[in-house]
Coordinates of C-alpha atoms and ligand atoms in Angstrom, one line a residue:
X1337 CA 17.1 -17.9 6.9
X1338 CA 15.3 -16.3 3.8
X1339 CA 17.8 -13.7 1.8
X1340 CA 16.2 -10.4 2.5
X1341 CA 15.4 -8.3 -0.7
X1342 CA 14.8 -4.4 0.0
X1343 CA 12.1 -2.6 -1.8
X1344 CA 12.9 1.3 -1.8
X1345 CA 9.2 3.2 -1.9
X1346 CA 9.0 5.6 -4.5
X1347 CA 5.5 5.9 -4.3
X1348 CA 5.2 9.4 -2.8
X1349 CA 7.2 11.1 -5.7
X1350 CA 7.8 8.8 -8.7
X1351 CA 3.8 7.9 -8.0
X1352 CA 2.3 11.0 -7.5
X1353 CA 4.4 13.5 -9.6
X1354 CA 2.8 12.2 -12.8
X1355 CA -1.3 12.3 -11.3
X1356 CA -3.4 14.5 -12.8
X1357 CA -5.4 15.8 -9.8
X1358 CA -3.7 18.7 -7.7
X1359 CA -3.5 16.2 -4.2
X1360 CA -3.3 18.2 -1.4
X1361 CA -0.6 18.3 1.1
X1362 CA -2.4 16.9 3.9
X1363 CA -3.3 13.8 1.5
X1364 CA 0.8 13.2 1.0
X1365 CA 1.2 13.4 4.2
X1366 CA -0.9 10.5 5.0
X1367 CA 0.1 8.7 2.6
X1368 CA 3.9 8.5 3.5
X1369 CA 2.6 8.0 7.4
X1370 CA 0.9 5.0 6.5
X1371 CA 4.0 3.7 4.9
X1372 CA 6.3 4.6 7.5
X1373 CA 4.4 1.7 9.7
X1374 CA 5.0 -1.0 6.9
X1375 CA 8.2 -1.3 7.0
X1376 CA 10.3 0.7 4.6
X1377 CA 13.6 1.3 5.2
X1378 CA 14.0 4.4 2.7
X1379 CA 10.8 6.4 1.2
X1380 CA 11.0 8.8 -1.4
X1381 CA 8.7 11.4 -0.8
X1382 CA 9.8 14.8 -1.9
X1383 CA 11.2 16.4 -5.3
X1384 CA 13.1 19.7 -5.2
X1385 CA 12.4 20.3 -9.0
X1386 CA 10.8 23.9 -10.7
X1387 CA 7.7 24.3 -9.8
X1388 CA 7.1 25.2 -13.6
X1389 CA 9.0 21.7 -14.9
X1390 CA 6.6 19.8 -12.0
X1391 CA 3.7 21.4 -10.3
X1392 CA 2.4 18.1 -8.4
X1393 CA 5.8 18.0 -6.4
X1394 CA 5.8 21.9 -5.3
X1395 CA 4.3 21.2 -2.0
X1396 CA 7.3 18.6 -1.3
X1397 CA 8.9 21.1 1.9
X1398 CA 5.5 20.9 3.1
X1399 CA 5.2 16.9 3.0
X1400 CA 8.6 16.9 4.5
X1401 CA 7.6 19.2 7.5
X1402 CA 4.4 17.1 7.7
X1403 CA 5.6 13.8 8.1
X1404 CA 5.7 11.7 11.3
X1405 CA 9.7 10.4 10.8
X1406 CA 9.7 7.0 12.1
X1407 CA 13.3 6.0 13.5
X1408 CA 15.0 3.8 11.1
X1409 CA 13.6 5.6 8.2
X1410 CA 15.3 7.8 6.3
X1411 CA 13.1 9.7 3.8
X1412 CA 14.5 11.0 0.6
X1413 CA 14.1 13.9 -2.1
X1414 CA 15.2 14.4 -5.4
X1415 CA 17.5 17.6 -6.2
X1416 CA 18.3 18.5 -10.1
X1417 CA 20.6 21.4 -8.7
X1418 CA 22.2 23.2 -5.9
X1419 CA 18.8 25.2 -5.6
X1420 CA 17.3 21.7 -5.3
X1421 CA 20.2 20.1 -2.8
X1422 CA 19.6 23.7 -0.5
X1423 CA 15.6 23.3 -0.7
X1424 CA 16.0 19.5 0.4
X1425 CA 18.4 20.3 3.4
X1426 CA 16.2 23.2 4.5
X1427 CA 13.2 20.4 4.7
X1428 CA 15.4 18.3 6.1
X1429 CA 15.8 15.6 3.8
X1430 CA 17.5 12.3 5.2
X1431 CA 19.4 11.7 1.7
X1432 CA 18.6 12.9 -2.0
X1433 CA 19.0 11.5 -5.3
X1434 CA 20.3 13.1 -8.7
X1435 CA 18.9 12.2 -11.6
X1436 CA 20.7 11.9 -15.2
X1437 CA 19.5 9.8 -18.5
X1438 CA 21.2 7.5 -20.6
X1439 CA 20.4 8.9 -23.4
X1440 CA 20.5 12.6 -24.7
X1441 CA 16.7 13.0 -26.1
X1442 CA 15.1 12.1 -22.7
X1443 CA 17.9 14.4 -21.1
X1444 CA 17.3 17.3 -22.8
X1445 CA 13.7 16.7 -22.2
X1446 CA 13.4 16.2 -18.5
X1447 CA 15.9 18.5 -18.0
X1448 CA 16.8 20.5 -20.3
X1449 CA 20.6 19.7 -20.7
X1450 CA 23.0 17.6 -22.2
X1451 CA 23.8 14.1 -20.4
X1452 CA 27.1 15.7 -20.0
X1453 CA 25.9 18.8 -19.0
X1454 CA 23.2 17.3 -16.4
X1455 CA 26.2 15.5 -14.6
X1456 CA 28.3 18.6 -14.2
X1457 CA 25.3 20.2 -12.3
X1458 CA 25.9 17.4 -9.8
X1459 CA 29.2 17.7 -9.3
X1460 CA 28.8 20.5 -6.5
X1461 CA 26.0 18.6 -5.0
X1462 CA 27.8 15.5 -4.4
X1463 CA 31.0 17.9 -3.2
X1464 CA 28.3 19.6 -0.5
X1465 CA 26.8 16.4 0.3
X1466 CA 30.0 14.6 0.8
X1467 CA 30.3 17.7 3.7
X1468 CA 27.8 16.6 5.5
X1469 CA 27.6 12.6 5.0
X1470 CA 24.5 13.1 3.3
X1471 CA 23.9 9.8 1.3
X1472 CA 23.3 10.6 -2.5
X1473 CA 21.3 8.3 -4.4
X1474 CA 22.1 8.6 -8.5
X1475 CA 19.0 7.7 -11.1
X1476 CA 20.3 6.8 -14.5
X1477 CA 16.5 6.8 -17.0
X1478 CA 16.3 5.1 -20.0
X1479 CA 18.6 2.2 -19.4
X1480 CA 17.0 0.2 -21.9
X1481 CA 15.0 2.3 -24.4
X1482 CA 14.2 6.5 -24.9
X1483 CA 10.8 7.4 -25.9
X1484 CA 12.9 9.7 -28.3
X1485 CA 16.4 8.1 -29.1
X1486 CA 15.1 4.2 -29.3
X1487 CA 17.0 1.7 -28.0
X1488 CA 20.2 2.5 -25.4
X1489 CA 23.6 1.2 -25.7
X1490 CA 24.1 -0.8 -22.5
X1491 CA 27.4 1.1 -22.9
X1492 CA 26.0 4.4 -22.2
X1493 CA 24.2 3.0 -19.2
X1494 CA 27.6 1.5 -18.1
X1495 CA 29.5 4.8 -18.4
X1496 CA 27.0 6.9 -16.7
X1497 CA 26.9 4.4 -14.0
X1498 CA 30.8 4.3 -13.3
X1499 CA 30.6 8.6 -13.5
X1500 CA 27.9 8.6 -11.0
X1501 CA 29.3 5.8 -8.8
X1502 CA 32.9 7.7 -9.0
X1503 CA 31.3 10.6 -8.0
X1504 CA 30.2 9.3 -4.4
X1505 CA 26.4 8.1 -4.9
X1506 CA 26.5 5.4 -2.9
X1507 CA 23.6 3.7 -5.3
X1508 CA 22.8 3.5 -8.8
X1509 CA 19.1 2.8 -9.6
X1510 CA 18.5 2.0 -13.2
X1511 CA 15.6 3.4 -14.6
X1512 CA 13.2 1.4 -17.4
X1513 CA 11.6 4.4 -18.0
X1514 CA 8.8 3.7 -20.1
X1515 CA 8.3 0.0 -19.6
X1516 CA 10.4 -1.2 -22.9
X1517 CA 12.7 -3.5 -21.5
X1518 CA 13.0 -7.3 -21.5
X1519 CA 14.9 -9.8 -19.1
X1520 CA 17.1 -9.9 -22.0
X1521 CA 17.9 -6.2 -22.7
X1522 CA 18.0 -5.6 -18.8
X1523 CA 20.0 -8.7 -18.5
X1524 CA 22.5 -7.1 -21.5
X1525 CA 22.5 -3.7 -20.4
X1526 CA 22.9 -5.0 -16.1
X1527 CA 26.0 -7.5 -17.4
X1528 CA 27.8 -4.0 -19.3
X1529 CA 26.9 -2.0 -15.7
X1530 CA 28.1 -4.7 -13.2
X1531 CA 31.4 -4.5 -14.6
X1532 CA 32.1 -0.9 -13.0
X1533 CA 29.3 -1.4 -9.9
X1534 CA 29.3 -3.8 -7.8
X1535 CA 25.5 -5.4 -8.3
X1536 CA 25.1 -4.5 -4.3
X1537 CA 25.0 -1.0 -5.4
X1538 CA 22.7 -1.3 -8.1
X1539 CA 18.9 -1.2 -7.9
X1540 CA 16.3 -1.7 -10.3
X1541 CA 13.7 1.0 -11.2
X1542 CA 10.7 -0.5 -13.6
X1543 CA 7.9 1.1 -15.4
X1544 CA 5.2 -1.6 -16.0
X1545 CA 3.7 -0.1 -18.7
X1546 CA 4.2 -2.9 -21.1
X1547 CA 3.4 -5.5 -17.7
X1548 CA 6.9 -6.8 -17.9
X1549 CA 8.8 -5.3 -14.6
X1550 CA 8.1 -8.4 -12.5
X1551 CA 10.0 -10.9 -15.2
X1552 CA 12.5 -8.0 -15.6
X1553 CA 12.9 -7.9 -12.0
X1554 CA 13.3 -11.7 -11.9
X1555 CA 16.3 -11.4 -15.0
X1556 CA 17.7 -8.8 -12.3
X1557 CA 17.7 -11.4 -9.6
X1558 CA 19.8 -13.7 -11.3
X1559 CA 22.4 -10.9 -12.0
X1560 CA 22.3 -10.0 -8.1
X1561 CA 20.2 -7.0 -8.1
X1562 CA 18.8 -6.5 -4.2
X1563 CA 16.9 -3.5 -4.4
X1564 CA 14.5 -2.4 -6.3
X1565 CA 12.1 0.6 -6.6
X1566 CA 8.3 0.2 -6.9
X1567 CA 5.3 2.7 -5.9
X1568 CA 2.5 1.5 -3.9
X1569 CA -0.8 1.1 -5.9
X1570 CA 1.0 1.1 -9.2
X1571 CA 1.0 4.5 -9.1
X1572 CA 3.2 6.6 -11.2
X1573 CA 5.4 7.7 -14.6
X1574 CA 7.7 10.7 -15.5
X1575 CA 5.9 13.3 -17.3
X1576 CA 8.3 14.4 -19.6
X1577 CA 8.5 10.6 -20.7
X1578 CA 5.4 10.3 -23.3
X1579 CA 3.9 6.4 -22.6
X1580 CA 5.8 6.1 -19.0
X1581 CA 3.2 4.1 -16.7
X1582 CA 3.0 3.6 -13.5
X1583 CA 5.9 2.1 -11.4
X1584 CA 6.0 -1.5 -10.9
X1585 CA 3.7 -2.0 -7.9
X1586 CA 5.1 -2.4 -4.5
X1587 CA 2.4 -4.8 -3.3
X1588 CA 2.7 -6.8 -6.3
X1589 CA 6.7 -6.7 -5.8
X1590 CA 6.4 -8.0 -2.7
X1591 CA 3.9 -11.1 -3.1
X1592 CA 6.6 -12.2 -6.3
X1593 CA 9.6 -11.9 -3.9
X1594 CA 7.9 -13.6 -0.8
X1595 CA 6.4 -16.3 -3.1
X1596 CA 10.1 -16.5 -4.7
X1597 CA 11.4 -17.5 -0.8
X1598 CA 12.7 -14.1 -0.6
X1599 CA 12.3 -11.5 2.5
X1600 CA 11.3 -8.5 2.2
X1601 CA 10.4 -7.3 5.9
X1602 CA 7.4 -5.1 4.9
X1603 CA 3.7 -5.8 6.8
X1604 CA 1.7 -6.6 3.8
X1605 CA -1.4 -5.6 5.6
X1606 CA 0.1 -1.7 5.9
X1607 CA 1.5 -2.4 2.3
X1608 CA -1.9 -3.1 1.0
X1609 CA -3.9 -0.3 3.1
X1610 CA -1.0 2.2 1.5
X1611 CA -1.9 0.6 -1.7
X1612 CA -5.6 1.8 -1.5
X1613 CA -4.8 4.6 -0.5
X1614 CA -3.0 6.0 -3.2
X1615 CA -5.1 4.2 -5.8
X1616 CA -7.7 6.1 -3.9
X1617 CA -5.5 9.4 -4.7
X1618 CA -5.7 8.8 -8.1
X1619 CA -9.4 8.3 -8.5
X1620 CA -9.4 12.0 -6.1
Ligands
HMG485 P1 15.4 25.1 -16.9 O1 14.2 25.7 -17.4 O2 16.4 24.7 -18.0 O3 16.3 26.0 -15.9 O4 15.1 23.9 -16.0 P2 16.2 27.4 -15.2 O5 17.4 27.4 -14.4 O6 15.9 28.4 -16.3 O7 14.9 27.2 -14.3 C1 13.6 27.4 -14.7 C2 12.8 28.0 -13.6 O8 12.7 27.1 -12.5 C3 13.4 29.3 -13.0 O9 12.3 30.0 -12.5 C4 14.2 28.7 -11.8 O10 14.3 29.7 -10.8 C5 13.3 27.6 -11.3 P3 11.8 31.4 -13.2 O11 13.0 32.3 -13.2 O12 11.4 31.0 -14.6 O13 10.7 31.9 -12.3 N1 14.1 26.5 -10.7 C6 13.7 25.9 -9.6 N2 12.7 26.0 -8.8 C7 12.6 25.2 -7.7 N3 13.5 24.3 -7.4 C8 14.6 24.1 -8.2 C9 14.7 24.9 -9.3 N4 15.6 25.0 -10.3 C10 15.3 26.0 -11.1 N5 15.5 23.1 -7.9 C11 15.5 22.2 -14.4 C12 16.1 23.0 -15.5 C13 16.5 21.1 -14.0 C14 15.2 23.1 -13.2 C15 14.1 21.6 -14.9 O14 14.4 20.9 -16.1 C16 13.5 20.6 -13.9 O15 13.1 20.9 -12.8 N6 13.4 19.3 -14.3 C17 12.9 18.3 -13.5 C18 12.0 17.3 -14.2 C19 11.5 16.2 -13.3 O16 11.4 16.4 -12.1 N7 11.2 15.1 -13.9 C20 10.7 14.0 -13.1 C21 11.7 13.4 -12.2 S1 12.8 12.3 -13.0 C22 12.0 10.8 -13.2 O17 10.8 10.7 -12.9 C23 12.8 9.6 -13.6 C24 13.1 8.6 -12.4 O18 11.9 8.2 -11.8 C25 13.8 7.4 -13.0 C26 13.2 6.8 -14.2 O19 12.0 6.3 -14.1 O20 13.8 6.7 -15.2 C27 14.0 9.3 -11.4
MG486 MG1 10.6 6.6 -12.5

């Protein structure tokens, strides 16, 4: 039997937070339909940021009341603070993520704290969520390089992970924010991480903007990464990261893995029809 590889849809928010175009609700909507037929287990589809920091994710309660949930899918949201983690369980979020950098120039960028700081917002977010068995997903950016710090210490990434981790997130996806990293730089900074977090609990997250997240995702492979993040269409970046592209594609994740022998239990016909749809989203 093939080992199955999950791909965790970021599409919706890591994709569409960064377009240009106001996209309406109703566009979102259908979007995240579409790819609750292909075969997703988890979709991330809503962010619970200011409205000020993000405009394209203010609609995100709407998108979440809109939806069709499929069973078996659990459809996720991102929450900076309480104000976020109340927001999310009001739309009824099936689990969130927090999100925290690596290093201290994107963190003060994206959200306007210290890496230290950042966590201790979480803290009470974890303690609710814990409440409730909400699952809590925990983002670390910039595991490789910072558009404004250069290159990180796979170190930092390693202590932020075992913080995160200790804290109850019951997943650590690392984030190549803007595309810098190499199989050998995500292969240093995974081998520093894997000694606190098991590699079951890890995922990767890669930009593609220098076209290097497919060999970095094979360099993951090898260290016994399972998951991994991609947006359908190739959509995607953070805004607050200056020369973030797109995420890796999901359709193009998915042809490497099957062609690898891997499984990945999406319909690539859905996967593709999402695809051009969200490339049709750009384009408006
Ligand atoms: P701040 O300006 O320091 O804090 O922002 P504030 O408390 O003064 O809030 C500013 C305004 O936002 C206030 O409104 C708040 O009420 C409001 P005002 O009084 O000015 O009218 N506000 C909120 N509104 C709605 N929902 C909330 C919320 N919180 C405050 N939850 C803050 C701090 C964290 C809010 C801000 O920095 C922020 O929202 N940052 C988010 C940035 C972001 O979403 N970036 C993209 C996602 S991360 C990413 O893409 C990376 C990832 O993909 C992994 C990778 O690739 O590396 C995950
Ligand atoms: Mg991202």
């Amino acid at each position: 039997m093939k080992e199955r590889i999950e791909i965790f849809e970021v599409g919706p928010r890591d994709g569409l937070q960064n377009e240009k175009r106001e996209i309406p609700v109703a566009e979102k909507v259908a979007l995240v339909d579409c790819l609750s037929r292909a075969g997703f287990s988890r979709i991330e589809c809503a962010s619970f940021v200011s409205p000020k920091w993000v405009p394209q994710m203010a609609g995100s309660a709407q998108v979440l009341a809109g939806i069709a949930r499929a069973p078996g899918v659990r459809y996720a949201a991102l929450t900076p603070n309480m104000r976020g983690y109340d927001d999310a369980l009001a739309a009824r979020a099936d689990e969130i993520a927090v999100f925290a950098s690596a290093s201290e120039g994107f963190s003060k960028a994206n959200l306007n704290a210290t890496v230290a700081d950042s966590v201790d917002r979480f803290v009470p977010i974890l303690e609710a969520a814990r409440h409730i068995d909400l699952p809590v997903r925990g983002y670390i950016s910039c595991v490789t390089d910072c558009p404004f710090d250069g290159p990180t210490d796979p170190g930092a990434v390693a202590a932020l992970a075992d913080r995160l981790f200790g804290m109850g997130c019951y997943e650590i996806s690392l984030g190549d924010t803007i595309g810098q990293g190499t199989p050998d730089s995500i292969a240093r900074m995974l081998s520093a991480v894997r000694d606190v977090v098991p590699a079951t609990r890890l995922a990767g997250h890669y930009h593609d903007t220098a076209g290097r997240a497919l060999d970095n995702i094979d360099a993951s492979l090898v260290m016994g990464v399972r998951v991994f993040d991609a947006a359908v269409g190739g959509l995607g970046g953070c805004p607050y990261a200056p020369g973030a592209s797109g995420n890796v594609a999901t359709e193009a994740v998915a042809a490497h893995l099957e062609r690898l022998g891997y499984d990945t239990g999406l319909d690539m016909d859905v996967v593709n029809e999402a695809a051009a749809m969200a490339r049709a989203m750009r384009e408006g």
